Tab-separated table of C-alpha atoms in Angstrom:
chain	number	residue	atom	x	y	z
A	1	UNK	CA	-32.109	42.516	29.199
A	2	UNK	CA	-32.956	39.248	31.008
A	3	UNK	CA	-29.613	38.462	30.855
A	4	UNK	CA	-28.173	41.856	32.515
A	5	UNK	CA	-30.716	41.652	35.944
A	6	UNK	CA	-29.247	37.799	36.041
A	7	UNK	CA	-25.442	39.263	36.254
A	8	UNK	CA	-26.693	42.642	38.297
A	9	UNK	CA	-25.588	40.844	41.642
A	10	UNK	CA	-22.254	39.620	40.118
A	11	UNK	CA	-21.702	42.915	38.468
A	12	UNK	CA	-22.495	44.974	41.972
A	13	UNK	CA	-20.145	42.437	43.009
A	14	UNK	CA	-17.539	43.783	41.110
A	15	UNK	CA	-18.474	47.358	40.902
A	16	UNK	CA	-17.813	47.146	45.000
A	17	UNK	CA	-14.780	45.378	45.275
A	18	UNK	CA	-13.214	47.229	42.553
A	19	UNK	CA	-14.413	50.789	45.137
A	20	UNK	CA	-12.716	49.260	47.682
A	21	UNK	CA	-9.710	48.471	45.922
A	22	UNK	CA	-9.411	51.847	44.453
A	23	UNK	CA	-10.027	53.218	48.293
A	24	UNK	CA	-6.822	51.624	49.580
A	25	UNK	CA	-4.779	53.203	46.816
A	26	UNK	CA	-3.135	56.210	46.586
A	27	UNK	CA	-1.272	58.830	48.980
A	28	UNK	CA	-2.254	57.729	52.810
A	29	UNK	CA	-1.780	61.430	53.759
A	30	UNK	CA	0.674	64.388	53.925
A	31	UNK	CA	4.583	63.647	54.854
A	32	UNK	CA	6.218	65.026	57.711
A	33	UNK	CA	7.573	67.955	56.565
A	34	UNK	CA	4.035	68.678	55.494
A	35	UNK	CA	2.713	68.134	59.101
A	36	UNK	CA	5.202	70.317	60.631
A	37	UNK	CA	4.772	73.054	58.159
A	38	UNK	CA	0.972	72.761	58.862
A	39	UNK	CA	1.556	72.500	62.677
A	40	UNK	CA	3.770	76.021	62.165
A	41	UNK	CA	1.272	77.749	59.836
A	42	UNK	CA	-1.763	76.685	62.210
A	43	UNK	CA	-0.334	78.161	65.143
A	44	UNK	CA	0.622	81.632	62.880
A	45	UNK	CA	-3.107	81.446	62.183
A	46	UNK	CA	-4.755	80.189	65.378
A	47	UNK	CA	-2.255	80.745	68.366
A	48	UNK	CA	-3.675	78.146	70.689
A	49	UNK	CA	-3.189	75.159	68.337
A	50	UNK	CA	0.084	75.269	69.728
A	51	UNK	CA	-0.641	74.113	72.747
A	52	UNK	CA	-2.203	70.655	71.559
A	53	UNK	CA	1.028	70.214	69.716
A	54	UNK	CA	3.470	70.661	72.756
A	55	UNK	CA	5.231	67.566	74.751
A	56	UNK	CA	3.975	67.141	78.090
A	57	UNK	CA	7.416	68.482	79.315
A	58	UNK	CA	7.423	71.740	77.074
A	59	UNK	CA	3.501	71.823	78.206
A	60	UNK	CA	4.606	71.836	81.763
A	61	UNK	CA	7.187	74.475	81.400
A	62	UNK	CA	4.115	76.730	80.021
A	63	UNK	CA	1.832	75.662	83.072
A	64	UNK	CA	-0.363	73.977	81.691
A	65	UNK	CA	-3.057	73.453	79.029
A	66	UNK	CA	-5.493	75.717	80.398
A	67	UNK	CA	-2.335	78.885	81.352
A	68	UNK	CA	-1.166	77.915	77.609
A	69	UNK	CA	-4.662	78.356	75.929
A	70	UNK	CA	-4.870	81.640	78.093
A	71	UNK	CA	-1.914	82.428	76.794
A	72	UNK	CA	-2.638	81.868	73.357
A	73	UNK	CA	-6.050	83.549	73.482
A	74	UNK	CA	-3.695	86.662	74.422
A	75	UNK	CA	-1.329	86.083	71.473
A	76	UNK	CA	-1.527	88.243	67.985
A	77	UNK	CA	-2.066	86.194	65.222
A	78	UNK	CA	0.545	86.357	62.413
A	79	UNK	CA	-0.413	84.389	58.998
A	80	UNK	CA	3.020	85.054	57.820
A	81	UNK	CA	4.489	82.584	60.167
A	82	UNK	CA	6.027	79.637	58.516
A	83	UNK	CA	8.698	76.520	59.097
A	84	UNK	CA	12.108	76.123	56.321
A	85	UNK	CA	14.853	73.895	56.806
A	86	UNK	CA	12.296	71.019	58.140
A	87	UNK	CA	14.922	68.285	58.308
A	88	UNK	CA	12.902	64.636	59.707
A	89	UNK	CA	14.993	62.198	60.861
A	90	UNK	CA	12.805	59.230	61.965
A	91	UNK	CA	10.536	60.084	64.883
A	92	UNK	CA	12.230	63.177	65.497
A	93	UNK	CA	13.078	66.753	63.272
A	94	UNK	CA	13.793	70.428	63.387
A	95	UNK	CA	12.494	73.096	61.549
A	96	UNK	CA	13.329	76.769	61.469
A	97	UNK	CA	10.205	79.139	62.612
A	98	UNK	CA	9.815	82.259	61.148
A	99	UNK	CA	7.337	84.870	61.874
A	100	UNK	CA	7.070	88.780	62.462
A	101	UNK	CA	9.287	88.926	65.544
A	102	UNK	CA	12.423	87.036	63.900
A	103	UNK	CA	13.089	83.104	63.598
A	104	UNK	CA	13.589	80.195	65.756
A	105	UNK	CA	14.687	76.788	66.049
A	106	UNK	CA	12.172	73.801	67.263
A	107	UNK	CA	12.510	70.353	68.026
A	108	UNK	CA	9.896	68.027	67.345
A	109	UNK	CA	9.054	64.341	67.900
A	110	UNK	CA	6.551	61.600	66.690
A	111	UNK	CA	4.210	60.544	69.322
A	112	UNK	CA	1.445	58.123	68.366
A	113	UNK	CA	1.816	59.367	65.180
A	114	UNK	CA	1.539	62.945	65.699
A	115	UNK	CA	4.492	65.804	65.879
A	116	UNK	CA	4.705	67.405	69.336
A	117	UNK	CA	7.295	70.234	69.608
A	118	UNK	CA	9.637	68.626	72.710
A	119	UNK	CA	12.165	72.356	72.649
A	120	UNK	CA	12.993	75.888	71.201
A	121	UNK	CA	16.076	77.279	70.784
């Protein structure tokens, strides 16, 4: 017993740096054909998340943040929307929206790490 409390401070030791190993492992998130799909879905689900996924451009074209939440707040919701064909190619990708009122093409690209639709054909 003696023995164990003498190594308790060597064996926290361990017991830590082995957590923090274990931390740094694994999957560092979902892929980008997983964030788009999500960034589809959401916007199915909650209309205005769109408008925090929009370039500044497209954003402009809308009027704004605030005309595009009001917008939004206007919008039906559809939980059937959802993206196929989501084909990344570096910072950029399409992906083919489809929801009650037909489909649609998007363009999206990576900024600061985060997909912003940039068009919609």
């Amino acid at each position: 017993m003696a023995r164990l409390i003498r190594r308790a401070p060597m064996l926290l030791a361990c017991a830590s740096l082995t957590a923090v190993a274990l931390a740094g492992c694994g999957s560092s998130g979902p892929d980008d054909r997983t964030q788009i799909s999500t960034i589809v879905k959401d916007e199915g689900a909650r209309p205005a998340t769109l408008c925090h996924h929009l370039t500044g451009a497209l954003l402009v074209r809308f009027g704004g943040l605030n005309n595009c939440l009001s917008r939004a707040a206007a919008a039906a919701r559809d939980p059937s929307t959802h993206a196929t064909g989501v084909t990344v190619h570096g910072d950029s990708a399409t992906a083919v929206v489809h929801d009650r009122t037909g489909s649609r093409s998007i363009t999206l690209v990576k900024q600061k790490g985060t997909w912003m639709i940039s068009g919609v054909r």
